[in-house]
Tab-separated table of N, CA, C and O in Angstrom:
chain	number	residue	atom	x	y	z
A	1	ASP	N	109.270	101.630	-73.363
A	1	ASP	CA	110.543	100.990	-73.099
A	1	ASP	C	111.393	101.824	-72.146
A	1	ASP	O	112.088	101.281	-71.293
A	2	GLN	N	111.336	103.145	-72.331
A	2	GLN	CA	112.137	104.007	-71.469
A	2	GLN	C	111.676	103.902	-70.011
A	2	GLN	O	112.508	103.847	-69.102
A	3	VAL	N	110.387	103.846	-69.787
A	3	VAL	CA	109.880	103.725	-68.411
A	3	VAL	C	110.300	102.376	-67.817
A	3	VAL	O	110.691	102.311	-66.643
A	4	ARG	N	110.262	101.334	-68.607
A	4	ARG	CA	110.712	100.029	-68.115
A	4	ARG	C	112.201	100.081	-67.710
A	4	ARG	O	112.583	99.516	-66.689
A	5	GLN	N	112.997	100.753	-68.508
A	5	GLN	CA	114.416	100.900	-68.170
A	5	GLN	C	114.593	101.713	-66.887
A	5	GLN	O	115.455	101.391	-66.053
A	6	LEU	N	113.778	102.736	-66.722
A	6	LEU	CA	113.859	103.534	-65.502
A	6	LEU	C	113.408	102.727	-64.283
A	6	LEU	O	113.975	102.877	-63.190
A	7	PHE	N	112.404	101.880	-64.450
A	7	PHE	CA	111.998	100.995	-63.350
A	7	PHE	C	113.175	100.112	-62.934
A	7	PHE	O	113.431	99.916	-61.744
A	8	GLN	N	113.891	99.580	-63.931
A	8	GLN	CA	115.055	98.734	-63.634
A	8	GLN	C	116.150	99.537	-62.919
A	8	GLN	O	116.781	99.039	-61.990
A	9	ALA	N	116.365	100.761	-63.347
A	9	ALA	CA	117.373	101.609	-62.700
A	9	ALA	C	116.990	101.886	-61.251
A	9	ALA	O	117.854	101.878	-60.362
A	10	TYR	N	115.708	102.107	-61.006
A	10	TYR	CA	115.227	102.337	-59.639
A	10	TYR	C	115.524	101.112	-58.777
A	10	TYR	O	116.021	101.233	-57.661
A	11	ARG	N	115.209	99.936	-59.311
A	11	ARG	CA	115.426	98.689	-58.563
A	11	ARG	C	116.913	98.404	-58.329
A	11	ARG	O	117.279	97.756	-57.360
A	12	ALA	N	117.757	98.900	-59.240
A	12	ALA	CA	119.189	98.586	-59.183
A	12	ALA	C	119.948	99.396	-58.139
A	12	ALA	O	121.074	99.069	-57.822
A	13	THR	N	119.353	100.443	-57.618
A	13	THR	CA	120.050	101.261	-56.631
A	13	THR	C	119.350	101.186	-55.280
A	13	THR	O	118.135	101.016	-55.210
A	14	GLN	N	120.132	101.316	-54.242
A	14	GLN	CA	119.587	101.360	-52.883
A	14	GLN	C	119.688	102.769	-52.305
A	14	GLN	O	119.278	103.003	-51.175
A	15	ASP	N	120.236	103.684	-53.090
A	15	ASP	CA	120.408	105.067	-52.653
A	15	ASP	C	119.071	105.801	-52.750
A	15	ASP	O	118.568	106.029	-53.860
A	16	PRO	N	118.481	106.187	-51.612
A	16	PRO	CA	117.174	106.854	-51.639
A	16	PRO	C	117.150	108.136	-52.465
A	16	PRO	O	116.157	108.411	-53.146
A	17	ALA	N	118.223	108.903	-52.449
A	17	ALA	CA	118.256	110.133	-53.246
A	17	ALA	C	118.221	109.809	-54.743
A	17	ALA	O	117.518	110.477	-55.511
A	18	MET	N	118.962	108.790	-55.144
A	18	MET	CA	118.964	108.392	-56.560
A	18	MET	C	117.604	107.804	-56.934
A	18	MET	O	117.087	108.078	-58.024
A	19	GLN	N	117.021	107.003	-56.054
A	19	GLN	CA	115.696	106.449	-56.323
A	19	GLN	C	114.682	107.574	-56.518
A	19	GLN	O	113.857	107.516	-57.427
A	20	ARG	N	114.760	108.584	-55.682
A	20	ARG	CA	113.830	109.709	-55.786
A	20	ARG	C	114.023	110.442	-57.113
A	20	ARG	O	113.056	110.838	-57.760
A	21	LYS	N	115.283	110.621	-57.527
A	21	LYS	CA	115.576	111.288	-58.796
A	21	LYS	C	115.031	110.470	-59.972
A	21	LYS	O	114.413	111.014	-60.885
A	22	ILE	N	115.252	109.168	-59.930
A	22	ILE	CA	114.743	108.288	-60.988
A	22	ILE	C	113.217	108.304	-60.994
A	22	ILE	O	112.586	108.386	-62.051
A	23	ALA	N	112.610	108.253	-59.815
A	23	ALA	CA	111.144	108.281	-59.712
A	23	ALA	C	110.592	109.574	-60.312
A	23	ALA	O	109.597	109.551	-61.051
A	24	SER	N	111.235	110.684	-60.040
A	24	SER	CA	110.794	111.959	-60.602
A	24	SER	C	110.846	111.934	-62.130
A	24	SER	O	109.925	112.421	-62.805
A	25	HIS	N	111.905	111.345	-62.670
A	25	HIS	CA	112.026	111.209	-64.126
A	25	HIS	C	110.896	110.320	-64.662
A	25	HIS	O	110.295	110.610	-65.707
A	26	ILE	N	110.594	109.244	-63.949
A	26	ILE	CA	109.499	108.351	-64.343
A	26	ILE	C	108.177	109.101	-64.353
A	26	ILE	O	107.383	108.977	-65.295
A	27	PHE	N	107.929	109.910	-63.326
A	27	PHE	CA	106.679	110.673	-63.264
A	27	PHE	C	106.557	111.587	-64.483
A	27	PHE	O	105.486	111.681	-65.094
A	28	ASP	N	107.650	112.262	-64.821
A	28	ASP	CA	107.632	113.158	-65.983
A	28	ASP	C	107.331	112.383	-67.265
A	28	ASP	O	106.525	112.823	-68.090
A	29	GLU	N	107.993	111.250	-67.431
A	29	GLU	CA	107.773	110.426	-68.623
A	29	GLU	C	106.330	109.939	-68.709
A	29	GLU	O	105.710	109.968	-69.766
A	30	LEU	N	105.797	109.487	-67.583
A	30	LEU	CA	104.425	108.991	-67.569
A	30	LEU	C	103.422	110.107	-67.828
A	30	LEU	O	102.420	109.898	-68.523
A	31	ASP	N	103.682	111.297	-67.295
A	31	ASP	CA	102.792	112.433	-67.543
A	31	ASP	C	102.702	112.750	-69.029
A	31	ASP	O	101.610	112.893	-69.581
A	32	VAL	N	103.857	112.838	-69.682
A	32	VAL	CA	103.886	113.164	-71.116
A	32	VAL	C	103.248	112.039	-71.920
A	32	VAL	O	102.411	112.279	-72.801
A	33	HIS	N	103.615	110.808	-71.601
A	33	HIS	CA	103.079	109.660	-72.334
A	33	HIS	C	101.548	109.598	-72.226
A	33	HIS	O	100.858	109.396	-73.232
A	34	ALA	N	101.037	109.784	-71.038
A	34	ALA	CA	99.587	109.726	-70.841
A	34	ALA	C	98.879	110.837	-71.605
A	34	ALA	O	97.830	110.609	-72.215
A	35	GLN	N	99.465	112.032	-71.595
A	35	GLN	CA	98.853	113.131	-72.343
A	35	GLN	C	98.783	112.805	-73.833
A	35	GLN	O	97.760	113.058	-74.482
A	36	LEU	N	99.853	112.252	-74.357
A	36	LEU	CA	99.874	111.901	-75.781
A	36	LEU	C	98.825	110.842	-76.100
A	36	LEU	O	98.113	110.939	-77.102
A	37	GLU	N	98.766	109.828	-75.258
A	37	GLU	CA	97.765	108.782	-75.491
A	37	GLU	C	96.360	109.355	-75.442
A	37	GLU	O	95.530	109.055	-76.306
A	38	GLU	N	96.087	110.165	-74.444
A	38	GLU	CA	94.730	110.670	-74.249
A	38	GLU	C	94.312	111.645	-75.345
A	38	GLU	O	93.174	111.608	-75.814
A	39	VAL	N	95.226	112.512	-75.761
A	39	VAL	CA	94.886	113.547	-76.734
A	39	VAL	C	94.840	113.008	-78.165
A	39	VAL	O	93.998	113.423	-78.955
A	40	VAL	N	95.718	112.055	-78.482
A	40	VAL	CA	95.829	111.603	-79.870
A	40	VAL	C	95.373	110.157	-80.038
A	40	VAL	O	94.394	109.876	-80.730
A	41	PHE	N	96.083	109.248	-79.418
A	41	PHE	CA	95.890	107.821	-79.691
A	41	PHE	C	94.523	107.315	-79.254
A	41	PHE	O	93.808	106.672	-80.031
A	42	TYR	N	94.144	107.571	-78.020
A	42	TYR	CA	92.861	107.056	-77.530
A	42	TYR	C	91.692	107.625	-78.321
A	42	TYR	O	90.713	106.929	-78.574
A	43	GLN	N	91.780	108.896	-78.695
A	43	GLN	CA	90.698	109.486	-79.488
A	43	GLN	C	90.545	108.763	-80.816
A	43	GLN	O	89.432	108.477	-81.252
A	44	ALA	N	91.665	108.462	-81.453
A	44	ALA	CA	91.611	107.756	-82.739
A	44	ALA	C	91.047	106.356	-82.558
A	44	ALA	O	90.206	105.908	-83.350
A	45	VAL	N	91.490	105.646	-81.529
A	45	VAL	CA	90.987	104.290	-81.285
A	45	VAL	C	89.502	104.336	-81.001
A	45	VAL	O	88.733	103.534	-81.534
A	46	GLU	N	89.086	105.284	-80.194
A	46	GLU	CA	87.669	105.377	-79.845
A	46	GLU	C	86.809	105.701	-81.065
A	46	GLU	O	85.733	105.151	-81.242
A	47	GLU	N	87.302	106.580	-81.937
A	47	GLU	CA	86.539	106.986	-83.114
A	47	GLU	C	86.518	105.926	-84.212
A	47	GLU	O	85.539	105.807	-84.938
A	48	GLU	N	87.585	105.166	-84.343
A	48	GLU	CA	87.738	104.282	-85.496
A	48	GLU	C	87.480	102.809	-85.230
A	48	GLU	O	87.571	102.010	-86.153
A	49	THR	N	87.204	102.436	-83.990
A	49	THR	CA	87.041	101.015	-83.689
A	49	THR	C	85.631	100.713	-83.192
A	49	THR	O	84.804	101.592	-83.043
A	50	THR	N	85.425	99.459	-82.900
A	50	THR	CA	84.141	98.964	-82.434
A	50	THR	C	83.947	99.294	-80.956
A	50	THR	O	84.768	99.976	-80.340
A	51	SER	N	82.898	98.741	-80.385
A	51	SER	CA	82.624	98.963	-78.963
A	51	SER	C	83.751	98.405	-78.096
A	51	SER	O	84.014	98.925	-77.005
A	52	LEU	N	84.456	97.383	-78.565
A	52	LEU	CA	85.594	96.863	-77.818
A	52	LEU	C	86.652	97.948	-77.663
A	52	LEU	O	87.208	98.140	-76.582
A	53	GLY	N	86.941	98.670	-78.721
A	53	GLY	CA	87.914	99.754	-78.657
A	53	GLY	C	87.508	100.823	-77.669
A	53	GLY	O	88.326	101.319	-76.895
A	54	LYS	N	86.223	101.157	-77.665
A	54	LYS	CA	85.714	102.159	-76.718
A	54	LYS	C	85.868	101.683	-75.278
A	54	LYS	O	86.246	102.454	-74.394
A	55	ARG	N	85.596	100.403	-75.033
A	55	ARG	CA	85.763	99.849	-73.678
A	55	ARG	C	87.226	99.850	-73.261
A	55	ARG	O	87.556	100.163	-72.114
A	56	LEU	N	88.111	99.505	-74.181
A	56	LEU	CA	89.544	99.505	-73.876
A	56	LEU	C	90.034	100.919	-73.564
A	56	LEU	O	90.827	101.120	-72.643
A	57	VAL	N	89.566	101.887	-74.329
A	57	VAL	CA	89.948	103.279	-74.075
A	57	VAL	C	89.442	103.714	-72.710
A	57	VAL	O	90.179	104.308	-71.916
A	58	HIS	N	88.192	103.409	-72.402
A	58	HIS	CA	87.624	103.782	-71.101
A	58	HIS	C	88.435	103.162	-69.959
A	58	HIS	O	88.774	103.846	-68.985
A	59	ALA	N	88.774	101.899	-70.084
A	59	ALA	CA	89.558	101.224	-69.047
A	59	ALA	C	90.940	101.859	-68.920
A	59	ALA	O	91.439	102.057	-67.801
A	60	SER	N	91.544	102.202	-70.043
A	60	SER	CA	92.870	102.821	-70.015
A	60	SER	C	92.828	104.203	-69.369
A	60	SER	O	93.741	104.573	-68.617
A	61	LEU	N	91.791	104.959	-69.650
A	61	LEU	CA	91.655	106.276	-69.019
A	61	LEU	C	91.510	106.149	-67.510
A	61	LEU	O	92.083	106.946	-66.753
A	62	GLU	N	90.755	105.158	-67.064
A	62	GLU	CA	90.623	104.923	-65.620
A	62	GLU	C	91.976	104.542	-65.017
A	62	GLU	O	92.322	105.002	-63.927
A	63	GLU	N	92.736	103.718	-65.733
A	63	GLU	CA	94.058	103.326	-65.245
A	63	GLU	C	94.993	104.532	-65.177
A	63	GLU	O	95.797	104.639	-64.258
A	64	HIS	N	94.875	105.447	-66.144
A	64	HIS	CA	95.685	106.664	-66.092
A	64	HIS	C	95.348	107.470	-64.837
A	64	HIS	O	96.260	107.968	-64.163
A	65	GLN	N	94.073	107.588	-64.536
A	65	GLN	CA	93.676	108.357	-63.351
A	65	GLN	C	94.234	107.725	-62.076
A	65	GLN	O	94.678	108.435	-61.170
A	66	GLU	N	94.222	106.418	-62.014
A	66	GLU	CA	94.781	105.726	-60.845
A	66	GLU	C	96.287	105.972	-60.755
A	66	GLU	O	96.819	106.217	-59.660
A	67	ALA	N	96.972	105.930	-61.875
A	67	ALA	CA	98.417	106.189	-61.877
A	67	ALA	C	98.700	107.629	-61.472
A	67	ALA	O	99.624	107.888	-60.686
A	68	PHE	N	97.910	108.584	-61.982
A	68	PHE	CA	98.093	109.986	-61.602
A	68	PHE	C	97.901	110.170	-60.098
A	68	PHE	O	98.648	110.914	-59.465
A	69	ALA	N	96.915	109.494	-59.536
A	69	ALA	CA	96.666	109.600	-58.091
A	69	ALA	C	97.857	109.050	-57.302
A	69	ALA	O	98.293	109.659	-56.313
A	70	LEU	N	98.390	107.916	-57.736
A	70	LEU	CA	99.566	107.355	-57.070
A	70	LEU	C	100.766	108.299	-57.180
A	70	LEU	O	101.488	108.521	-56.194
A	71	MET	N	100.969	108.860	-58.356
A	71	MET	CA	102.097	109.774	-58.534
A	71	MET	C	101.925	111.024	-57.680
A	71	MET	O	102.895	111.525	-57.097
A	72	GLN	N	100.709	111.521	-57.581
A	72	GLN	CA	100.451	112.693	-56.745
A	72	GLN	C	100.768	112.383	-55.288
A	72	GLN	O	101.388	113.193	-54.597
A	73	ASP	N	100.343	111.213	-54.825
A	73	ASP	CA	100.674	110.793	-53.456
A	73	ASP	C	102.180	110.724	-53.261
A	73	ASP	O	102.707	111.194	-52.250
A	74	LEU	N	102.869	110.128	-54.218
A	74	LEU	CA	104.319	109.976	-54.123
A	74	LEU	C	105.029	111.333	-54.125
A	74	LEU	O	105.977	111.549	-53.367
A	75	ARG	N	104.565	112.237	-54.955
A	75	ARG	CA	105.182	113.568	-55.010
A	75	ARG	C	105.022	114.307	-53.686
A	75	ARG	O	105.841	115.160	-53.358
A	76	GLY	N	103.973	113.989	-52.951
A	76	GLY	CA	103.716	114.651	-51.678
A	76	GLY	C	104.468	114.072	-50.495
A	76	GLY	O	104.444	114.643	-49.406
A	77	LEU	N	105.134	112.953	-50.682
A	77	LEU	CA	105.869	112.334	-49.569
A	77	LEU	C	107.235	112.995	-49.400
A	77	LEU	O	107.908	113.323	-50.368
A	78	ALA	N	107.632	113.146	-48.164
A	78	ALA	CA	108.927	113.756	-47.850
A	78	ALA	C	110.064	112.833	-48.295
A	78	ALA	O	109.923	111.608	-48.250
A	79	PRO	N	111.183	113.430	-48.705
A	79	PRO	CA	112.350	112.597	-49.050
A	79	PRO	C	112.738	111.702	-47.870
A	79	PRO	O	112.690	112.123	-46.716
A	80	GLY	N	113.064	110.462	-48.177
A	80	GLY	CA	113.450	109.513	-47.137
A	80	GLY	C	112.289	108.863	-46.415
A	80	GLY	O	112.496	108.055	-45.511
A	81	CYS	N	111.075	109.196	-46.805
A	81	CYS	CA	109.898	108.609	-46.168
A	81	CYS	C	109.857	107.110	-46.462
A	81	CYS	O	109.937	106.701	-47.625
A	82	PRO	N	109.738	106.270	-45.430
A	82	PRO	CA	109.739	104.820	-45.657
A	82	PRO	C	108.556	104.338	-46.506
A	82	PRO	O	108.646	103.310	-47.166
A	83	GLU	N	107.494	105.096	-46.512
A	83	GLU	CA	106.303	104.733	-47.279
A	83	GLU	C	106.512	104.901	-48.790
A	83	GLU	O	105.802	104.314	-49.600
A	84	PHE	N	107.515	105.693	-49.174
A	84	PHE	CA	107.722	106.009	-50.583
A	84	PHE	C	107.936	104.751	-51.418
A	84	PHE	O	107.276	104.561	-52.443
A	85	ASP	N	108.850	103.893	-50.991
A	85	ASP	CA	109.170	102.713	-51.795
A	85	ASP	C	107.959	101.797	-51.943
A	85	ASP	O	107.714	101.265	-53.029
A	86	THR	N	107.185	101.627	-50.886
A	86	THR	CA	105.989	100.772	-50.949
A	86	THR	C	104.991	101.318	-51.964
A	86	THR	O	104.488	100.582	-52.813
A	87	LYS	N	104.733	102.615	-51.896
A	87	LYS	CA	103.795	103.226	-52.851
A	87	LYS	C	104.370	103.216	-54.268
A	87	LYS	O	103.640	103.049	-55.235
A	88	PHE	N	105.679	103.411	-54.362
A	88	PHE	CA	106.296	103.399	-55.682
A	88	PHE	C	106.171	102.020	-56.315
A	88	PHE	O	105.889	101.904	-57.517
A	89	GLN	N	106.357	100.978	-55.537
A	89	GLN	CA	106.211	99.621	-56.068
A	89	GLN	C	104.773	99.363	-56.527
A	89	GLN	O	104.546	98.661	-57.521
A	90	ALA	N	103.807	99.950	-55.830
A	90	ALA	CA	102.406	99.841	-56.272
A	90	ALA	C	102.228	100.526	-57.621
A	90	ALA	O	101.524	100.012	-58.502
A	91	LEU	N	102.876	101.674	-57.804
A	91	LEU	CA	102.819	102.367	-59.098
A	91	LEU	C	103.455	101.513	-60.189
A	91	LEU	O	102.903	101.388	-61.283
A	92	VAL	N	104.596	100.916	-59.896
A	92	VAL	CA	105.281	100.067	-60.881
A	92	VAL	C	104.357	98.937	-61.328
A	92	VAL	O	104.194	98.698	-62.534
A	93	LEU	N	103.754	98.244	-60.383
A	93	LEU	CA	102.841	97.144	-60.725
A	93	LEU	C	101.668	97.640	-61.566
A	93	LEU	O	101.276	97.003	-62.553
A	94	HIS	N	101.123	98.774	-61.184
A	94	HIS	CA	99.981	99.341	-61.904
A	94	HIS	C	100.373	99.690	-63.347
A	94	HIS	O	99.653	99.354	-64.292
A	95	VAL	N	101.505	100.360	-63.515
A	95	VAL	CA	101.940	100.785	-64.849
A	95	VAL	C	102.309	99.569	-65.702
A	95	VAL	O	101.969	99.512	-66.882
A	96	GLU	N	102.976	98.589	-65.109
A	96	GLU	CA	103.323	97.386	-65.873
A	96	GLU	C	102.071	96.650	-66.332
A	96	GLU	O	102.010	96.171	-67.471
A	97	HIS	N	101.069	96.579	-65.483
A	97	HIS	CA	99.791	95.952	-65.867
A	97	HIS	C	99.162	96.731	-67.020
A	97	HIS	O	98.683	96.148	-68.001
A	98	HIS	N	99.163	98.046	-66.909
A	98	HIS	CA	98.582	98.910	-67.947
A	98	HIS	C	99.310	98.713	-69.284
A	98	HIS	O	98.673	98.566	-70.327
A	99	MET	N	100.638	98.696	-69.243
A	99	MET	CA	101.408	98.520	-70.476
A	99	MET	C	101.118	97.161	-71.114
A	99	MET	O	100.935	97.072	-72.332
A	100	THR	N	101.058	96.126	-70.310
A	100	THR	CA	100.783	94.785	-70.830
A	100	THR	C	99.392	94.740	-71.469
A	100	THR	O	99.216	94.180	-72.553
A	101	ALA	N	98.408	95.333	-70.805
A	101	ALA	CA	97.050	95.346	-71.355
A	101	ALA	C	97.010	96.078	-72.693
A	101	ALA	O	96.378	95.614	-73.646
A	102	GLU	N	97.686	97.209	-72.768
A	102	GLU	CA	97.706	97.939	-74.035
A	102	GLU	C	98.408	97.138	-75.128
A	102	GLU	O	97.924	97.078	-76.262
A	103	GLU	N	99.529	96.543	-74.780
A	103	GLU	CA	100.309	95.813	-75.783
A	103	GLU	C	99.597	94.564	-76.284
A	103	GLU	O	99.776	94.176	-77.437
A	104	THR	N	98.803	93.928	-75.437
A	104	THR	CA	98.146	92.683	-75.843
A	104	THR	C	96.728	92.880	-76.358
A	104	THR	O	96.226	92.020	-77.079
A	105	GLU	N	96.092	93.992	-75.997
A	105	GLU	CA	94.699	94.194	-76.409
A	105	GLU	C	94.520	95.411	-77.314
A	105	GLU	O	94.034	95.282	-78.440
A	106	MET	N	94.898	96.591	-76.818
A	106	MET	CA	94.596	97.801	-77.571
A	106	MET	C	95.479	97.966	-78.810
A	106	MET	O	94.975	98.314	-79.881
A	107	PHE	N	96.762	97.737	-78.698
A	107	PHE	CA	97.638	97.942	-79.848
A	107	PHE	C	97.295	97.029	-81.016
A	107	PHE	O	97.239	97.493	-82.160
A	108	PRO	N	97.045	95.719	-80.784
A	108	PRO	CA	96.644	94.884	-81.918
A	108	PRO	C	95.335	95.365	-82.564
A	108	PRO	O	95.209	95.347	-83.791
A	109	LEU	N	94.399	95.804	-81.744
A	109	LEU	CA	93.143	96.322	-82.282
A	109	LEU	C	93.407	97.576	-83.116
A	109	LEU	O	92.898	97.714	-84.228
A	110	ALA	N	94.226	98.467	-82.589
A	110	ALA	CA	94.539	99.704	-83.311
A	110	ALA	C	95.262	99.403	-84.618
A	110	ALA	O	94.975	100.022	-85.646
A	111	GLU	N	96.193	98.457	-84.583
A	111	GLU	CA	96.912	98.110	-85.810
A	111	GLU	C	95.960	97.583	-86.877
A	111	GLU	O	96.146	97.852	-88.065
A	112	ALA	N	94.945	96.863	-86.467
A	112	ALA	CA	93.996	96.302	-87.424
A	112	ALA	C	92.979	97.342	-87.902
A	112	ALA	O	92.622	97.370	-89.078
A	113	GLU	N	92.524	98.194	-86.992
A	113	GLU	CA	91.417	99.099	-87.307
A	113	GLU	C	91.851	100.499	-87.744
A	113	GLU	O	91.097	101.195	-88.399
A	114	VAL	N	93.011	100.934	-87.335
A	114	VAL	CA	93.454	102.300	-87.598
A	114	VAL	C	94.752	102.280	-88.410
A	114	VAL	O	95.501	103.231	-88.449
A	115	GLU	N	94.984	101.174	-89.075
A	115	GLU	CA	96.256	100.915	-89.745
A	115	GLU	C	96.709	102.061	-90.658
A	115	GLU	O	97.861	102.502	-90.583
A	116	GLU	N	95.809	102.571	-91.480
A	116	GLU	CA	96.228	103.593	-92.439
A	116	GLU	C	96.522	104.933	-91.783
A	116	GLU	O	97.154	105.802	-92.376
A	117	ASP	N	96.102	105.121	-90.522
A	117	ASP	CA	96.334	106.385	-89.817
A	117	ASP	C	97.494	106.319	-88.829
A	117	ASP	O	97.840	107.340	-88.219
A	118	LEU	N	98.092	105.152	-88.648
A	118	LEU	CA	99.102	104.996	-87.595
A	118	LEU	C	100.300	105.921	-87.782
A	118	LEU	O	100.788	106.508	-86.818
A	119	GLN	N	100.794	106.076	-89.005
A	119	GLN	CA	101.945	106.960	-89.228
A	119	GLN	C	101.587	108.404	-88.900
A	119	GLN	O	102.368	109.115	-88.276
A	120	ASP	N	100.390	108.844	-89.319
A	120	ASP	CA	99.956	110.204	-89.006
A	120	ASP	C	99.809	110.402	-87.495
A	120	ASP	O	100.177	111.451	-86.963
A	121	LEU	N	99.264	109.402	-86.809
A	121	LEU	CA	99.124	109.485	-85.353
A	121	LEU	C	100.490	109.573	-84.682
A	121	LEU	O	100.693	110.367	-83.759
A	122	ARG	N	101.419	108.759	-85.148
A	122	ARG	CA	102.780	108.777	-84.595
A	122	ARG	C	103.407	110.152	-84.787
A	122	ARG	O	103.988	110.718	-83.865
A	123	ASP	N	103.285	110.703	-85.983
A	123	ASP	CA	103.861	112.015	-86.269
A	123	ASP	C	103.233	113.092	-85.386
A	123	ASP	O	103.932	113.963	-84.861
A	124	GLU	N	101.928	113.033	-85.231
A	124	GLU	CA	101.231	114.010	-84.386
A	124	GLU	C	101.691	113.894	-82.932
A	124	GLU	O	101.924	114.899	-82.258
A	125	MET	N	101.836	112.668	-82.467
A	125	MET	CA	102.277	112.457	-81.086
A	125	MET	C	103.704	112.973	-80.889
A	125	MET	O	104.005	113.594	-79.858
A	126	LEU	N	104.583	112.745	-81.849
A	126	LEU	CA	105.957	113.250	-81.740
A	126	LEU	C	105.988	114.775	-81.736
A	126	LEU	O	106.763	115.390	-80.995
A	127	HIS	N	105.135	115.387	-82.546
A	127	HIS	CA	105.059	116.849	-82.586
A	127	HIS	C	104.578	117.401	-81.241
A	127	HIS	O	105.183	118.341	-80.693
A	128	ILE	N	103.531	116.818	-80.702
A	128	ILE	CA	102.993	117.276	-79.413
A	128	ILE	C	104.008	117.021	-78.299
A	128	ILE	O	104.192	117.854	-77.415
A	129	LYS	N	104.679	115.883	-78.358
A	129	LYS	CA	105.690	115.582	-77.338
A	129	LYS	C	106.795	116.634	-77.344
A	129	LYS	O	107.224	117.096	-76.281
A	130	ALA	N	107.242	117.016	-78.519
A	130	ALA	CA	108.275	118.046	-78.614
A	130	ALA	C	107.790	119.361	-78.010
A	130	ALA	O	108.540	120.036	-77.295
A	131	GLN	N	106.530	119.702	-78.235
A	131	GLN	CA	105.962	120.920	-77.662
A	131	GLN	C	105.890	120.828	-76.138
A	131	GLN	O	106.220	121.779	-75.439
A	132	LEU	N	105.450	119.665	-75.640
A	132	LEU	CA	105.338	119.491	-74.186
A	132	LEU	C	106.706	119.567	-73.514
A	132	LEU	O	106.847	120.173	-72.441
A	133	LEU	N	107.693	118.955	-74.119
A	133	LEU	CA	109.032	118.948	-73.536
A	133	LEU	C	109.696	120.321	-73.616
A	133	LEU	O	110.544	120.653	-72.787
A	134	ALA	N	109.300	121.123	-74.595
A	134	ALA	CA	109.870	122.461	-74.740
A	134	ALA	C	109.287	123.454	-73.736
A	134	ALA	O	109.906	124.457	-73.432
A	135	SER	N	108.104	123.129	-73.217
A	135	SER	CA	107.468	124.086	-72.287
A	135	SER	C	107.848	123.857	-70.854
A	135	SER	O	108.523	123.009	-70.465
């Protein structure tokens, strides 16, 4: 939800410096979120679900790599570069697609198959997030 709000904030301003600041915040949020998913959530889904869960995890990991590549490209662009907004919009579309896929496919599967572990997974993710943000 926070990334969606940041996407809206990016769209709401025409100030390139503010857009760059918001984009940087988005990159940080996505980095932490992806690490949490990969280290905790995806491992649990892969271990506790059927072959469908494994395929969904594999697809999500590939999508993370694509998002990381886009963010790396964006981080390398000079401030005020006209290409930035075009590439950033590609990242937005990619991340929105990824979120929708997780919300409609992986999360329902996880809720059904990993139900008794969800609170423990959430707690572990919050603990790791606090550690990542502190470093």
